[in-house]
Coordinates of C-alpha atoms in Angstrom, one line a residue:
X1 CA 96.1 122.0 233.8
X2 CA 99.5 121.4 232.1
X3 CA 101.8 124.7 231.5
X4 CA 101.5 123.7 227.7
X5 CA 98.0 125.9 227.9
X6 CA 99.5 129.1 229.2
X7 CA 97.5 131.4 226.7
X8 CA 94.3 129.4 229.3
X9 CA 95.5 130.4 232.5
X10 CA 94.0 134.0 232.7
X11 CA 90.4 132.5 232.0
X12 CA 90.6 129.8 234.5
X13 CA 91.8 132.4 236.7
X14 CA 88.9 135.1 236.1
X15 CA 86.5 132.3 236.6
X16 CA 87.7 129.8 239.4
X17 CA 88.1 130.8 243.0
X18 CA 90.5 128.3 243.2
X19 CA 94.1 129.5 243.5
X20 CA 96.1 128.5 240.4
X21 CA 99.3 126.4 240.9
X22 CA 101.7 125.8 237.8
X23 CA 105.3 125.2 237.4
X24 CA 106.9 121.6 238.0
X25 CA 107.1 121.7 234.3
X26 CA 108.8 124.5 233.2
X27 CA 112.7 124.3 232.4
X28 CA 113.9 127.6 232.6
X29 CA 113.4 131.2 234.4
X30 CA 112.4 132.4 230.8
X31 CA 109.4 129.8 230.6
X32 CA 108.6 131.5 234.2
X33 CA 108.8 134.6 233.0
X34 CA 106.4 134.5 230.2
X35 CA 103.7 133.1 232.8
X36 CA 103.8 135.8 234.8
X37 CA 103.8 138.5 232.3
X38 CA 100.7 136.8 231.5
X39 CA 98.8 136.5 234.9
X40 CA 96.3 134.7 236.0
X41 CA 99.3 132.4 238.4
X42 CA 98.8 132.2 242.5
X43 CA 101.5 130.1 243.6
X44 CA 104.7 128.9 241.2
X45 CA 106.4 125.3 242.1
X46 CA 109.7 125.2 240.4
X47 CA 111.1 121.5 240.4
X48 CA 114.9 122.2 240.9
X49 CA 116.3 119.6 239.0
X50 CA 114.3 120.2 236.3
X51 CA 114.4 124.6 236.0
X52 CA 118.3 124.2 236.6
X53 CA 119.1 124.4 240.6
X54 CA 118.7 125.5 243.7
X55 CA 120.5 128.6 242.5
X56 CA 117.9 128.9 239.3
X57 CA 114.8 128.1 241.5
X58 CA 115.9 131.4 243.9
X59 CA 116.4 133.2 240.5
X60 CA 112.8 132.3 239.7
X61 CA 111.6 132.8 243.1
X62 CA 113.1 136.6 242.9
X63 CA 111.4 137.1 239.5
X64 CA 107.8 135.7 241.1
X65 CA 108.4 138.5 244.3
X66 CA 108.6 140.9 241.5
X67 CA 105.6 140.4 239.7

Protein backbone atom coordinates (compact mmCIF):
# COMPACT_ATOMS: atom_id res chain seq x y z
CA UNK A 1 0.00 0.00 0.00
CA UNK A 2 1.58 3.44 -0.74
CA UNK A 3 1.25 6.23 2.18
CA UNK A 4 -0.82 8.29 -0.44
CA UNK A 5 -3.95 6.07 1.00
CA UNK A 6 -3.53 6.96 4.60
CA UNK A 7 -7.38 7.54 5.22
CA UNK A 8 -7.02 3.17 4.13
CA UNK A 9 -4.79 2.11 6.72
CA UNK A 10 -7.24 1.68 9.63
CA UNK A 11 -9.42 -0.78 7.49
CA UNK A 12 -6.60 -2.87 6.31
CA UNK A 13 -5.47 -2.87 9.75
CA UNK A 14 -8.98 -4.08 11.37
CA UNK A 15 -9.09 -6.66 8.84
CA UNK A 16 -5.48 -8.20 8.05
CA UNK A 17 -3.45 -9.99 10.72
CA UNK A 18 -0.68 -8.96 8.93
CA UNK A 19 1.37 -6.20 10.68
CA UNK A 20 1.27 -2.91 8.68
CA UNK A 21 4.61 -1.38 7.63
CA UNK A 22 4.59 2.27 6.04
CA UNK A 23 7.03 5.04 5.93
CA UNK A 24 10.03 5.05 3.22
CA UNK A 25 7.78 7.64 1.70
CA UNK A 26 7.05 10.18 3.82
CA UNK A 27 9.27 13.54 3.95
CA UNK A 28 8.74 14.99 7.16
CA UNK A 29 7.96 14.12 10.99
CA UNK A 30 4.59 16.05 10.25
CA UNK A 31 3.62 13.40 7.48
CA UNK A 32 4.53 10.81 10.44
CA UNK A 33 2.60 12.43 12.63
CA UNK A 34 -0.75 12.45 10.92
CA UNK A 35 -0.30 8.45 10.43
CA UNK A 36 -0.19 7.88 13.74
CA UNK A 37 -2.83 10.03 14.94
CA UNK A 38 -4.68 7.95 12.64
CA UNK A 39 -3.72 4.27 13.67
CA UNK A 40 -3.92 1.36 12.19
CA UNK A 41 0.43 1.49 11.74
CA UNK A 42 2.78 -1.58 13.33
CA UNK A 43 6.10 -0.73 12.42
CA UNK A 44 7.25 2.91 10.73
CA UNK A 45 10.54 2.73 8.27
CA UNK A 46 11.72 6.24 7.98
CA UNK A 47 14.25 6.53 4.94
CA UNK A 48 16.77 9.14 6.28
CA UNK A 49 17.72 10.79 3.39
CA UNK A 50 14.44 11.29 2.41
CA UNK A 51 12.49 12.49 6.15
CA UNK A 52 15.64 14.81 6.66
CA UNK A 53 18.43 12.85 8.74
CA UNK A 54 19.54 10.78 11.11
CA UNK A 55 18.74 13.47 13.54
CA UNK A 56 14.90 13.78 11.92
CA UNK A 57 14.54 9.97 11.80
CA UNK A 58 15.32 9.82 15.94
CA UNK A 59 12.74 12.76 16.04
CA UNK A 60 10.27 10.45 14.28
CA UNK A 61 11.37 7.51 16.15
CA UNK A 62 10.51 9.53 19.56
CA UNK A 63 7.15 10.63 18.20
CA UNK A 64 6.38 6.65 17.16
CA UNK A 65 7.43 5.56 21.19
CA UNK A 66 4.85 8.09 22.04
CA UNK A 67 2.00 6.90 20.29
Amino acid sequence: MLSEHEEALKEIARISSTPIALGERLYSRWDFKRVFEQGGVDIIQPDPSHAGGITETIKIAAMAEAH
